PDB file of C-alpha atoms in Angstrom:
ATOM      1  CA  UNK A1445    -105.017  15.244 -43.196  1.00 96.00           C
ATOM      2  CA  UNK A1446    -102.317  16.671 -41.328  1.00 98.00           C
ATOM      3  CA  UNK A1447    -102.755  16.768 -37.389  1.00 98.00           C
ATOM      4  CA  UNK A1448    -101.041  19.439 -35.514  1.00 98.00           C
ATOM      5  CA  UNK A1449    -100.659  19.837 -31.740  1.00 98.00           C
ATOM      6  CA  UNK A1450     -98.437  21.755 -29.478  1.00 98.00           C
ATOM      7  CA  UNK A1451     -96.856  19.379 -26.797  1.00 96.00           C
ATOM      8  CA  UNK A1452     -94.745  16.193 -27.441  1.00 94.00           C
ATOM      9  CA  UNK A1453     -96.995  14.272 -25.242  1.00 95.00           C
ATOM     10  CA  UNK A1454    -100.026  15.217 -27.383  1.00 97.00           C
ATOM     11  CA  UNK A1455     -97.986  14.349 -30.248  1.00 97.00           C
ATOM     12  CA  UNK A1456     -97.158  10.883 -29.026  1.00 96.00           C
ATOM     13  CA  UNK A1457    -100.755  10.576 -28.074  1.00 96.00           C
ATOM     14  CA  UNK A1458    -102.155  11.448 -31.749  1.00 98.00           C
ATOM     15  CA  UNK A1459     -99.718   8.917 -33.228  1.00 97.00           C
ATOM     16  CA  UNK A1460    -100.888   6.120 -30.975  1.00 95.00           C
ATOM     17  CA  UNK A1461    -104.467   7.183 -31.683  1.00 96.00           C
ATOM     18  CA  UNK A1462    -103.971   6.594 -35.171  1.00 97.00           C
ATOM     19  CA  UNK A1463    -104.089   2.866 -35.072  1.00 94.00           C
ATOM     20  CA  UNK A1464    -105.202   2.123 -31.637  1.00 92.00           C
ATOM     21  CA  UNK A1465    -107.691  -0.505 -30.525  1.00 85.00           C
ATOM     22  CA  UNK A1466    -107.813  -4.177 -31.431  1.00 71.00           C
ATOM     23  CA  UNK A1467    -106.852  -5.437 -28.020  1.00 63.00           C
ATOM     24  CA  UNK A1468    -103.407  -7.345 -27.102  1.00 54.00           C
ATOM     25  CA  UNK A1469    -101.946  -4.452 -24.647  1.00 56.00           C
ATOM     26  CA  UNK A1470    -101.393  -5.816 -21.286  1.00 56.00           C
ATOM     27  CA  UNK A1471    -100.785  -3.857 -18.147  1.00 51.00           C
ATOM     28  CA  UNK A1472     -97.202  -4.462 -17.093  1.00 52.00           C
ATOM     29  CA  UNK A1473     -97.322  -2.671 -13.781  1.00 58.00           C
ATOM     30  CA  UNK A1474     -99.175  -0.260 -11.622  1.00 58.00           C
ATOM     31  CA  UNK A1475     -98.211   2.254  -8.904  1.00 66.00           C
ATOM     32  CA  UNK A1476    -100.276   1.807  -5.727  1.00 64.00           C
ATOM     33  CA  UNK A1477    -100.467   4.066  -2.785  1.00 59.00           C
ATOM     34  CA  UNK A1478    -102.317   3.923   0.546  1.00 66.00           C
ATOM     35  CA  UNK A1479    -104.082   6.895   2.164  1.00 61.00           C
ATOM     36  CA  UNK A1480    -102.463   5.619   5.582  1.00 62.00           C
ATOM     37  CA  UNK A1481     -98.943   5.670   4.175  1.00 62.00           C
ATOM     38  CA  UNK A1482     -98.525   2.149   4.821  1.00 73.00           C
ATOM     39  CA  UNK A1483     -97.093  -0.430   1.703  1.00 79.00           C
ATOM     40  CA  UNK A1484     -99.834  -2.112  -0.222  1.00 80.00           C
ATOM     41  CA  UNK A1485    -100.427  -5.606   0.092  1.00 85.00           C
ATOM     42  CA  UNK A1486    -100.156  -8.120  -2.412  1.00 81.00           C
ATOM     43  CA  UNK A1487    -103.854  -8.588  -2.726  1.00 80.00           C
ATOM     44  CA  UNK A1488    -104.387  -4.738  -3.268  1.00 78.00           C
ATOM     45  CA  UNK A1489    -101.539  -4.734  -5.881  1.00 78.00           C
ATOM     46  CA  UNK A1490    -103.348  -7.666  -7.959  1.00 83.00           C
ATOM     47  CA  UNK A1491    -106.645  -5.792  -7.412  1.00 83.00           C
ATOM     48  CA  UNK A1492    -105.266  -2.712  -8.993  1.00 78.00           C
ATOM     49  CA  UNK A1493    -103.614  -4.573 -11.772  1.00 82.00           C
ATOM     50  CA  UNK A1494    -107.002  -6.236 -12.370  1.00 80.00           C
ATOM     51  CA  UNK A1495    -108.724  -2.808 -12.487  1.00 77.00           C
ATOM     52  CA  UNK A1496    -106.265  -1.226 -14.771  1.00 74.00           C
ATOM     53  CA  UNK A1497    -106.279  -4.194 -17.118  1.00 80.00           C
ATOM     54  CA  UNK A1498    -110.131  -4.042 -17.104  1.00 79.00           C
ATOM     55  CA  UNK A1499    -109.751  -0.325 -18.177  1.00 79.00           C
ATOM     56  CA  UNK A1500    -107.404  -0.904 -20.745  1.00 78.00           C
ATOM     57  CA  UNK A1501    -109.550  -3.469 -22.258  1.00 82.00           C
ATOM     58  CA  UNK A1502    -112.499  -1.167 -22.204  1.00 82.00           C
ATOM     59  CA  UNK A1503    -110.556   1.514 -23.780  1.00 84.00           C
ATOM     60  CA  UNK A1504    -109.518  -1.096 -26.598  1.00 88.00           C
ATOM     61  CA  UNK A1505    -113.125  -1.688 -27.268  1.00 90.00           C
ATOM     62  CA  UNK A1506    -114.023   2.029 -27.077  1.00 89.00           C
ATOM     63  CA  UNK A1507    -111.338   3.058 -29.569  1.00 94.00           C
ATOM     64  CA  UNK A1508    -112.004   4.802 -32.638  1.00 94.00           C
ATOM     65  CA  UNK A1509    -108.664   4.968 -34.784  1.00 96.00           C
ATOM     66  CA  UNK A1510    -107.846   8.167 -36.468  1.00 97.00           C
ATOM     67  CA  UNK A1511    -105.991   6.705 -39.254  1.00 96.00           C
ATOM     68  CA  UNK A1512    -103.121   8.170 -41.392  1.00 97.00           C
ATOM     69  CA  UNK A1513     -99.463   7.773 -40.619  1.00 97.00           C
ATOM     70  CA  UNK A1514     -97.071   8.789 -38.086  1.00 97.00           C
ATOM     71  CA  UNK A1515     -95.503  11.379 -40.635  1.00 97.00           C
ATOM     72  CA  UNK A1516     -99.005  13.207 -40.817  1.00 97.00           C
ATOM     73  CA  UNK A1517     -98.837  14.225 -36.991  1.00 98.00           C
ATOM     74  CA  UNK A1518     -96.927  17.572 -36.641  1.00 98.00           C
ATOM     75  CA  UNK A1519     -95.997  19.252 -33.444  1.00 98.00           C
ATOM     76  CA  UNK A1520     -95.029  22.847 -32.808  1.00 98.00           C
ATOM     77  CA  UNK A1521     -93.971  22.405 -29.298  1.00 96.00           C
ATOM     78  CA  UNK A1522     -92.200  25.902 -28.434  1.00 97.00           C
ATOM     79  CA  UNK A1523     -93.873  27.198 -25.184  1.00 96.00           C
ATOM     80  CA  UNK A1524     -94.726  30.467 -26.833  1.00 98.00           C
ATOM     81  CA  UNK A1525     -96.862  31.520 -23.680  1.00 97.00           C
ATOM     82  CA  UNK A1526     -93.221  32.124 -22.189  1.00 96.00           C
ATOM     83  CA  UNK A1527     -90.357  34.739 -22.988  1.00 96.00           C
ATOM     84  CA  UNK A1528     -89.398  36.319 -26.253  1.00 97.00           C
ATOM     85  CA  UNK A1529     -91.533  35.263 -29.170  1.00 98.00           C
ATOM     86  CA  UNK A1530     -90.228  37.899 -31.773  1.00 97.00           C
ATOM     87  CA  UNK A1531     -88.465  34.912 -33.366  1.00 97.00           C
ATOM     88  CA  UNK A1532     -90.711  31.786 -32.482  1.00 97.00           C
ATOM     89  CA  UNK A1533     -88.279  29.397 -34.853  1.00 97.00           C
ATOM     90  CA  UNK A1534     -85.261  31.393 -33.938  1.00 97.00           C
ATOM     91  CA  UNK A1535     -82.143  30.422 -32.418  1.00 95.00           C
ATOM     92  CA  UNK A1536     -83.079  32.412 -29.272  1.00 92.00           C
ATOM     93  CA  UNK A1537     -86.101  29.981 -28.766  1.00 95.00           C
ATOM     94  CA  UNK A1538     -83.979  26.888 -29.500  1.00 95.00           C
ATOM     95  CA  UNK A1539     -81.620  28.032 -26.813  1.00 92.00           C
ATOM     96  CA  UNK A1540     -84.285  28.627 -24.415  1.00 89.00           C
ATOM     97  CA  UNK A1541     -85.752  24.958 -25.032  1.00 90.00           C
ATOM     98  CA  UNK A1542     -82.550  23.341 -24.702  1.00 91.00           C
ATOM     99  CA  UNK A1543     -82.367  25.047 -21.197  1.00 86.00           C
ATOM    100  CA  UNK A1544     -85.557  23.503 -20.338  1.00 84.00           C
ATOM    101  CA  UNK A1545     -84.422  20.111 -21.206  1.00 85.00           C
ATOM    102  CA  UNK A1546     -81.927  20.230 -18.187  1.00 77.00           C
ATOM    103  CA  UNK A1547     -78.732  19.229 -19.946  1.00 76.00           C
ATOM    104  CA  UNK A1548     -80.214  16.624 -22.444  1.00 86.00           C
ATOM    105  CA  UNK A1549     -79.152  18.585 -25.549  1.00 89.00           C
ATOM    106  CA  UNK A1550     -79.498  15.490 -27.765  1.00 94.00           C
ATOM    107  CA  UNK A1551     -83.115  15.123 -26.947  1.00 93.00           C
ATOM    108  CA  UNK A1552     -83.586  18.924 -27.236  1.00 93.00           C
ATOM    109  CA  UNK A1553     -81.819  18.914 -30.597  1.00 94.00           C
ATOM    110  CA  UNK A1554     -83.940  16.026 -31.979  1.00 95.00           C
ATOM    111  CA  UNK A1555     -87.324  17.763 -30.723  1.00 95.00           C
ATOM    112  CA  UNK A1556     -86.252  21.026 -32.334  1.00 97.00           C
ATOM    113  CA  UNK A1557     -85.324  19.436 -35.639  1.00 97.00           C
ATOM    114  CA  UNK A1558     -88.781  17.825 -35.823  1.00 97.00           C
ATOM    115  CA  UNK A1559     -90.345  20.921 -34.951  1.00 97.00           C
ATOM    116  CA  UNK A1560     -88.669  22.982 -37.871  1.00 98.00           C
ATOM    117  CA  UNK A1561     -89.975  20.251 -40.039  1.00 98.00           C
ATOM    118  CA  UNK A1562     -93.345  20.536 -38.865  1.00 98.00           C
ATOM    119  CA  UNK A1563     -93.171  24.260 -39.576  1.00 98.00           C
ATOM    120  CA  UNK A1564     -91.656  23.423 -43.124  1.00 98.00           C
ATOM    121  CA  UNK A1565     -94.866  21.199 -43.767  1.00 98.00           C
ATOM    122  CA  UNK A1566     -97.279  23.670 -42.838  1.00 98.00           C
ATOM    123  CA  UNK A1567     -95.592  26.348 -44.867  1.00 98.00           C
ATOM    124  CA  UNK A1568     -95.770  23.996 -47.854  1.00 98.00           C
ATOM    125  CA  UNK A1569     -99.544  23.115 -47.692  1.00 98.00           C
ATOM    126  CA  UNK A1570    -101.835  24.364 -50.563  1.00 98.00           C
ATOM    127  CA  UNK A1571    -105.369  24.544 -51.419  1.00 97.00           C
ATOM    128  CA  UNK A1572    -105.511  20.627 -51.522  1.00 96.00           C
ATOM    129  CA  UNK A1573    -104.332  20.295 -48.023  1.00 98.00           C
ATOM    130  CA  UNK A1574    -106.429  19.961 -44.885  1.00 98.00           C
ATOM    131  CA  UNK A1575    -104.840  20.451 -41.261  1.00 98.00           C
ATOM    132  CA  UNK A1576    -106.541  19.570 -38.081  1.00 98.00           C
ATOM    133  CA  UNK A1577    -105.400  21.180 -35.186  1.00 98.00           C
ATOM    134  CA  UNK A1578    -105.657  20.016 -31.523  1.00 98.00           C
ATOM    135  CA  UNK A1579    -106.228  22.716 -29.169  1.00 98.00           C
ATOM    136  CA  UNK A1580    -106.523  22.546 -25.277  1.00 97.00           C
ATOM    137  CA  UNK A1581    -106.820  24.674 -22.252  1.00 93.00           C
ATOM    138  CA  UNK A1582    -103.037  25.459 -21.643  1.00 96.00           C
ATOM    139  CA  UNK A1583    -101.670  28.835 -22.503  1.00 97.00           C
ATOM    140  CA  UNK A1584     -98.836  27.382 -24.891  1.00 97.00           C
ATOM    141  CA  UNK A1585    -101.701  25.450 -26.855  1.00 98.00           C
ATOM    142  CA  UNK A1586    -103.434  29.022 -27.244  1.00 98.00           C
ATOM    143  CA  UNK A1587    -100.427  30.717 -28.267  1.00 98.00           C
ATOM    144  CA  UNK A1588     -99.485  27.895 -30.585  1.00 98.00           C
ATOM    145  CA  UNK A1589    -102.981  28.066 -32.173  1.00 98.00           C
ATOM    146  CA  UNK A1590    -102.094  31.895 -33.175  1.00 98.00           C
ATOM    147  CA  UNK A1591     -98.802  31.158 -34.370  1.00 98.00           C
ATOM    148  CA  UNK A1592    -100.034  28.173 -36.607  1.00 98.00           C
ATOM    149  CA  UNK A1593    -102.544  30.597 -37.942  1.00 98.00           C
ATOM    150  CA  UNK A1594     -99.857  33.025 -38.789  1.00 98.00           C
ATOM    151  CA  UNK A1595     -98.186  30.197 -40.928  1.00 98.00           C
ATOM    152  CA  UNK A1596    -101.287  28.822 -42.456  1.00 98.00           C
ATOM    153  CA  UNK A1597    -103.212  32.096 -43.392  1.00 97.00           C
ATOM    154  CA  UNK A1598    -101.997  32.455 -46.969  1.00 96.00           C
ATOM    155  CA  UNK A1599    -101.654  28.639 -47.924  1.00 98.00           C
ATOM    156  CA  UNK A1600    -105.270  28.296 -48.795  1.00 97.00           C
ATOM    157  CA  UNK A1601    -105.378  24.929 -46.721  1.00 98.00           C
ATOM    158  CA  UNK A1602    -108.654  23.780 -45.106  1.00 98.00           C
ATOM    159  CA  UNK A1603    -108.030  24.352 -41.413  1.00 98.00           C
ATOM    160  CA  UNK A1604    -109.970  22.813 -38.644  1.00 98.00           C
ATOM    161  CA  UNK A1605    -109.817  22.837 -34.846  1.00 98.00           C
ATOM    162  CA  UNK A1606    -110.727  20.000 -32.355  1.00 98.00           C
ATOM    163  CA  UNK A1607    -111.153  21.808 -28.806  1.00 98.00           C
ATOM    164  CA  UNK A1608    -110.396  19.657 -25.622  1.00 97.00           C
ATOM    165  CA  UNK A1609    -113.508  19.396 -23.452  1.00 94.00           C
ATOM    166  CA  UNK A1610    -113.255  20.400 -20.152  1.00 91.00           C
ATOM    167  CA  UNK A1611    -114.429  17.082 -18.650  1.00 89.00           C
ATOM    168  CA  UNK A1612    -115.837  13.632 -19.518  1.00 89.00           C
ATOM    169  CA  UNK A1613    -117.890  11.272 -17.505  1.00 90.00           C
ATOM    170  CA  UNK A1614    -116.078   7.861 -16.731  1.00 83.00           C
ATOM    171  CA  UNK A1615    -118.765   5.793 -15.085  1.00 82.00           C
ATOM    172  CA  UNK A1616    -119.689   7.512 -11.947  1.00 87.00           C
ATOM    173  CA  UNK A1617    -116.747   9.690 -11.980  1.00 89.00           C
ATOM    174  CA  UNK A1618    -115.853  12.995 -13.733  1.00 93.00           C
ATOM    175  CA  UNK A1619    -112.457  13.348 -15.458  1.00 91.00           C
ATOM    176  CA  UNK A1620    -111.043  16.879 -16.001  1.00 92.00           C
ATOM    177  CA  UNK A1621    -108.630  17.538 -18.701  1.00 92.00           C
ATOM    178  CA  UNK A1622    -105.999  20.375 -19.090  1.00 93.00           C
ATOM    179  CA  UNK A1623    -104.204  19.276 -22.040  1.00 95.00           C
ATOM    180  CA  UNK A1624    -104.375  16.508 -24.877  1.00 97.00           C
ATOM    181  CA  UNK A1625    -101.378  14.900 -23.417  1.00 94.00           C
ATOM    182  CA  UNK A1626    -103.553  13.671 -20.582  1.00 94.00           C
ATOM    183  CA  UNK A1627    -106.177  11.983 -22.907  1.00 95.00           C
ATOM    184  CA  UNK A1628    -105.845   8.175 -23.513  1.00 94.00           C
ATOM    185  CA  UNK A1629    -105.025   7.585 -27.434  1.00 94.00           C
ATOM    186  CA  UNK A1630    -108.241   5.415 -27.656  1.00 94.00           C
ATOM    187  CA  UNK A1631    -110.441   8.601 -26.967  1.00 95.00           C
ATOM    188  CA  UNK A1632    -108.996  10.841 -29.395  1.00 97.00           C
ATOM    189  CA  UNK A1633    -111.317   9.637 -32.041  1.00 96.00           C
ATOM    190  CA  UNK A1634    -114.502  10.209 -29.791  1.00 95.00           C
ATOM    191  CA  UNK A1635    -113.913  13.990 -29.760  1.00 96.00           C
ATOM    192  CA  UNK A1636    -113.826  14.212 -33.682  1.00 97.00           C
ATOM    193  CA  UNK A1637    -117.477  15.285 -33.178  1.00 96.00           C
ATOM    194  CA  UNK A1638    -116.162  18.467 -31.752  1.00 97.00           C
ATOM    195  CA  UNK A1639    -114.179  19.436 -34.792  1.00 98.00           C
ATOM    196  CA  UNK A1640    -115.248  22.661 -36.530  1.00 98.00           C
ATOM    197  CA  UNK A1641    -113.793  24.501 -39.498  1.00 98.00           C
ATOM    198  CA  UNK A1642    -111.772  27.550 -39.263  1.00 98.00           C
ATOM    199  CA  UNK A1643    -112.875  30.033 -42.121  1.00 98.00           C
ATOM    200  CA  UNK A1644    -110.054  32.089 -43.833  1.00 97.00           C
ATOM    201  CA  UNK A1645    -111.229  35.283 -42.217  1.00 98.00           C
ATOM    202  CA  UNK A1646    -111.004  34.021 -38.716  1.00 98.00           C
ATOM    203  CA  UNK A1647    -107.585  32.506 -39.711  1.00 98.00           C
ATOM    204  CA  UNK A1648    -106.260  35.909 -40.622  1.00 98.00           C
ATOM    205  CA  UNK A1649    -107.743  37.621 -37.312  1.00 98.00           C
ATOM    206  CA  UNK A1650    -105.759  34.960 -35.160  1.00 98.00           C
ATOM    207  CA  UNK A1651    -102.786  35.578 -37.279  1.00 98.00           C
ATOM    208  CA  UNK A1652    -103.015  39.275 -36.749  1.00 98.00           C
ATOM    209  CA  UNK A1653    -103.574  38.545 -32.910  1.00 98.00           C
ATOM    210  CA  UNK A1654    -100.296  36.683 -32.945  1.00 98.00           C
ATOM    211  CA  UNK A1655     -98.489  39.695 -34.635  1.00 98.00           C
ATOM    212  CA  UNK A1656     -99.814  42.038 -32.018  1.00 98.00           C
ATOM    213  CA  UNK A1657     -98.463  39.712 -29.114  1.00 98.00           C
ATOM    214  CA  UNK A1658     -95.199  39.749 -30.948  1.00 98.00           C
ATOM    215  CA  UNK A1659     -95.082  43.390 -30.970  1.00 98.00           C
ATOM    216  CA  UNK A1660     -95.891  43.461 -27.223  1.00 98.00           C
ATOM    217  CA  UNK A1661     -93.203  40.503 -26.620  1.00 98.00           C
ATOM    218  CA  UNK A1662     -94.120  40.271 -22.889  1.00 98.00           C
ATOM    219  CA  UNK A1663     -92.528  38.094 -20.567  1.00 97.00           C
ATOM    220  CA  UNK A1664     -95.640  35.755 -20.477  1.00 98.00           C
ATOM    221  CA  UNK A1665     -98.839  35.220 -22.161  1.00 98.00           C
ATOM    222  CA  UNK A1666    -101.942  33.909 -20.504  1.00 98.00           C
ATOM    223  CA  UNK A1667    -105.604  32.878 -21.131  1.00 96.00           C
ATOM    224  CA  UNK A1668    -107.691  35.791 -19.540  1.00 96.00           C
ATOM    225  CA  UNK A1669    -111.583  35.693 -19.911  1.00 94.00           C
ATOM    226  CA  UNK A1670    -110.955  33.377 -22.924  1.00 93.00           C
ATOM    227  CA  UNK A1671    -108.517  35.472 -24.774  1.00 96.00           C
ATOM    228  CA  UNK A1672    -104.581  35.553 -25.024  1.00 98.00           C
ATOM    229  CA  UNK A1673    -103.114  38.519 -23.438  1.00 98.00           C
ATOM    230  CA  UNK A1674     -99.786  39.796 -22.319  1.00 98.00           C
ATOM    231  CA  UNK A1675     -98.987  39.756 -18.977  1.00 98.00           C
ATOM    232  CA  UNK A1676     -96.168  40.543 -16.646  1.00 98.00           C
ATOM    233  CA  UNK A1677     -93.572  37.793 -15.403  1.00 97.00           C
ATOM    234  CA  UNK A1678     -95.161  37.898 -11.757  1.00 98.00           C
ATOM    235  CA  UNK A1679     -98.410  36.652 -13.209  1.00 98.00           C
ATOM    236  CA  UNK A1680     -98.297  33.363 -11.337  1.00 98.00           C
ATOM    237  CA  UNK A1681     -96.433  34.565  -8.249  1.00 98.00           C
ATOM    238  CA  UNK A1682     -99.589  34.744  -6.159  1.00 98.00           C
ATOM    239  CA  UNK A1683    -100.268  30.960  -6.826  1.00 98.00           C
ATOM    240  CA  UNK A1684     -96.798  30.202  -5.847  1.00 98.00           C
ATOM    241  CA  UNK A1685     -97.017  32.373  -2.473  1.00 98.00           C
ATOM    242  CA  UNK A1686    -100.347  30.580  -1.649  1.00 98.00           C
ATOM    243  CA  UNK A1687     -98.551  27.289  -1.387  1.00 98.00           C
ATOM    244  CA  UNK A1688     -95.544  28.248   0.510  1.00 98.00           C
ATOM    245  CA  UNK A1689     -96.315  26.843   3.913  1.00 96.00           C
ATOM    246  CA  UNK A1690     -94.671  28.429   7.300  1.00 96.00           C
ATOM    247  CA  UNK A1691     -91.534  26.396   8.088  1.00 97.00           C
ATOM    248  CA  UNK A1692     -89.131  24.694   5.727  1.00 98.00           C
ATOM    249  CA  UNK A1693     -90.225  22.792   2.605  1.00 98.00           C
ATOM    250  CA  UNK A1694     -88.889  21.366  -0.423  1.00 97.00           C
ATOM    251  CA  UNK A1695     -89.202  23.354  -3.735  1.00 98.00           C
ATOM    252  CA  UNK A1696     -90.754  20.381  -5.333  1.00 97.00           C
ATOM    253  CA  UNK A1697     -93.580  20.210  -2.900  1.00 97.00           C
ATOM    254  CA  UNK A1698     -94.459  23.879  -3.697  1.00 98.00           C
ATOM    255  CA  UNK A1699     -94.553  23.257  -7.158  1.00 97.00           C
ATOM    256  CA  UNK A1700     -96.342  20.132  -6.911  1.00 96.00           C
ATOM    257  CA  UNK A1701     -99.263  21.775  -4.705  1.00 97.00           C
ATOM    258  CA  UNK A1702     -99.237  24.750  -7.328  1.00 98.00           C
ATOM    259  CA  UNK A1703     -99.755  22.370 -10.296  1.00 96.00           C
ATOM    260  CA  UNK A1704    -101.945  19.892  -8.434  1.00 93.00           C
ATOM    261  CA  UNK A1705    -104.437  22.228  -6.860  1.00 95.00           C
ATOM    262  CA  UNK A1706    -104.312  25.503  -8.815  1.00 96.00           C
ATOM    263  CA  UNK A1707    -103.996  23.609 -12.389  1.00 93.00           C
ATOM    264  CA  UNK A1708    -102.783  26.855 -14.094  1.00 95.00           C
ATOM    265  CA  UNK A1709    -102.191  24.931 -17.361  1.00 93.00           C
ATOM    266  CA  UNK A1710     -98.500  25.647 -17.367  1.00 94.00           C
ATOM    267  CA  UNK A1711     -95.392  23.307 -16.644  1.00 89.00           C
ATOM    268  CA  UNK A1712     -92.961  23.261 -13.718  1.00 93.00           C
ATOM    269  CA  UNK A1713     -90.362  25.575 -15.762  1.00 92.00           C
ATOM    270  CA  UNK A1714     -91.659  29.029 -15.227  1.00 95.00           C
ATOM    271  CA  UNK A1715     -92.438  28.208 -11.775  1.00 97.00           C
ATOM    272  CA  UNK A1716     -88.987  27.263 -11.111  1.00 95.00           C
ATOM    273  CA  UNK A1717     -87.740  30.472 -12.707  1.00 94.00           C
ATOM    274  CA  UNK A1718     -90.129  32.571 -10.454  1.00 98.00           C
ATOM    275  CA  UNK A1719     -88.919  30.567  -7.188  1.00 98.00           C
ATOM    276  CA  UNK A1720     -85.416  31.384  -8.262  1.00 97.00           C
ATOM    277  CA  UNK A1721     -86.502  34.977  -8.497  1.00 98.00           C
ATOM    278  CA  UNK A1722     -87.861  35.037  -5.070  1.00 98.00           C
ATOM    279  CA  UNK A1723     -84.905  33.789  -3.748  1.00 98.00           C
ATOM    280  CA  UNK A1724     -82.691  36.396  -5.470  1.00 98.00           C
ATOM    281  CA  UNK A1725     -85.183  39.244  -4.197  1.00 98.00           C
ATOM    282  CA  UNK A1726     -84.642  38.114  -0.585  1.00 98.00           C
ATOM    283  CA  UNK A1727     -88.548  36.801  -0.494  1.00 98.00           C
ATOM    284  CA  UNK A1728     -87.242  33.197   0.276  1.00 98.00           C
ATOM    285  CA  UNK A1729     -84.279  31.849   1.865  1.00 98.00           C
ATOM    286  CA  UNK A1730     -82.327  28.954   0.769  1.00 98.00           C
ATOM    287  CA  UNK A1731     -82.086  26.554   3.885  1.00 98.00           C
ATOM    288  CA  UNK A1732     -80.382  23.571   2.210  1.00 98.00           C
ATOM    289  CA  UNK A1733     -79.238  23.651  -1.517  1.00 97.00           C
ATOM    290  CA  UNK A1734     -79.157  20.822  -3.779  1.00 96.00           C
ATOM    291  CA  UNK A1735     -76.899  21.886  -6.476  1.00 91.00           C
ATOM    292  CA  UNK A1736     -77.704  18.750  -8.619  1.00 89.00           C
ATOM    293  CA  UNK A1737     -81.454  18.754  -8.197  1.00 92.00           C
ATOM    294  CA  UNK A1738     -82.781  22.302  -7.533  1.00 94.00           C
ATOM    295  CA  UNK A1739     -86.256  20.683  -6.954  1.00 95.00           C
ATOM    296  CA  UNK A1740     -84.647  19.083  -3.619  1.00 96.00           C
ATOM    297  CA  UNK A1741     -83.379  22.179  -2.355  1.00 98.00           C
ATOM    298  CA  UNK A1742     -85.260  23.341   0.919  1.00 98.00           C
ATOM    299  CA  UNK A1743     -86.386  26.859   1.345  1.00 98.00           C
ATOM    300  CA  UNK A1744     -88.618  29.063   3.731  1.00 98.00           C
ATOM    301  CA  UNK A1745     -90.108  32.443   3.800  1.00 97.00           C
ATOM    302  CA  UNK A1746     -87.511  35.123   4.552  1.00 94.00           C
TER     303      UNK A1746
END
């Protein structure tokens, strides 16, 4: 069984989920914050560590290992909801991903090579192979699923999907999810009950939709009313404007508020691009620029 996902964090989670459980994992440290802004006391830190360790032990008891080996976990971490998709595995996409890695070319090139190897494994599948695809609520995952369908449609492989639930009860609390990268590895196995097959006809329909999106080649793709659609570059601008306060503010705070409150299912990369556009268009004014860390720059409404 090949396990396929569409982000590096989900890929790491799946690999851990293959052989999770059994105990022995200890909490090394925790981050403790106080609502009133004061430093946490030693007692509060010890209490937080105790609670975290109890949660870790409970997860170990609940764990359902997926089995398999790390080589069975494939990732197409391509961010296909953004920019040109005419050649998803071409040099233009590679250069785009390198830009997103903010100068860490070594890590970018390693991830790119692993992505190409994953695509090759999918193309080499035959009628005796099975591919289980872990899909979530992010636009990049929705686009990744359609792209994967275009690779797999003629292989004859048995394809299934495991959709991520919107939420899960945890005691008296409700935990909501956007992507598989947010899920503890011990819980992946619990969601196998949601697995459903993708018949060849449906796989072909998804592949056809991907080719339509490639022809449209819009600046962005988003999930609108449950369907992947081509949208304009300004699709998320309203969310950004909603969180630009009066007066001066750091770019990092704007981005954090958009991601935290609106949960658009995208990362910070496109939001940064649009803030740069707002600066160039005169909608925002740079008050204090940090040339090393753009996120620390201070802006205000023009």
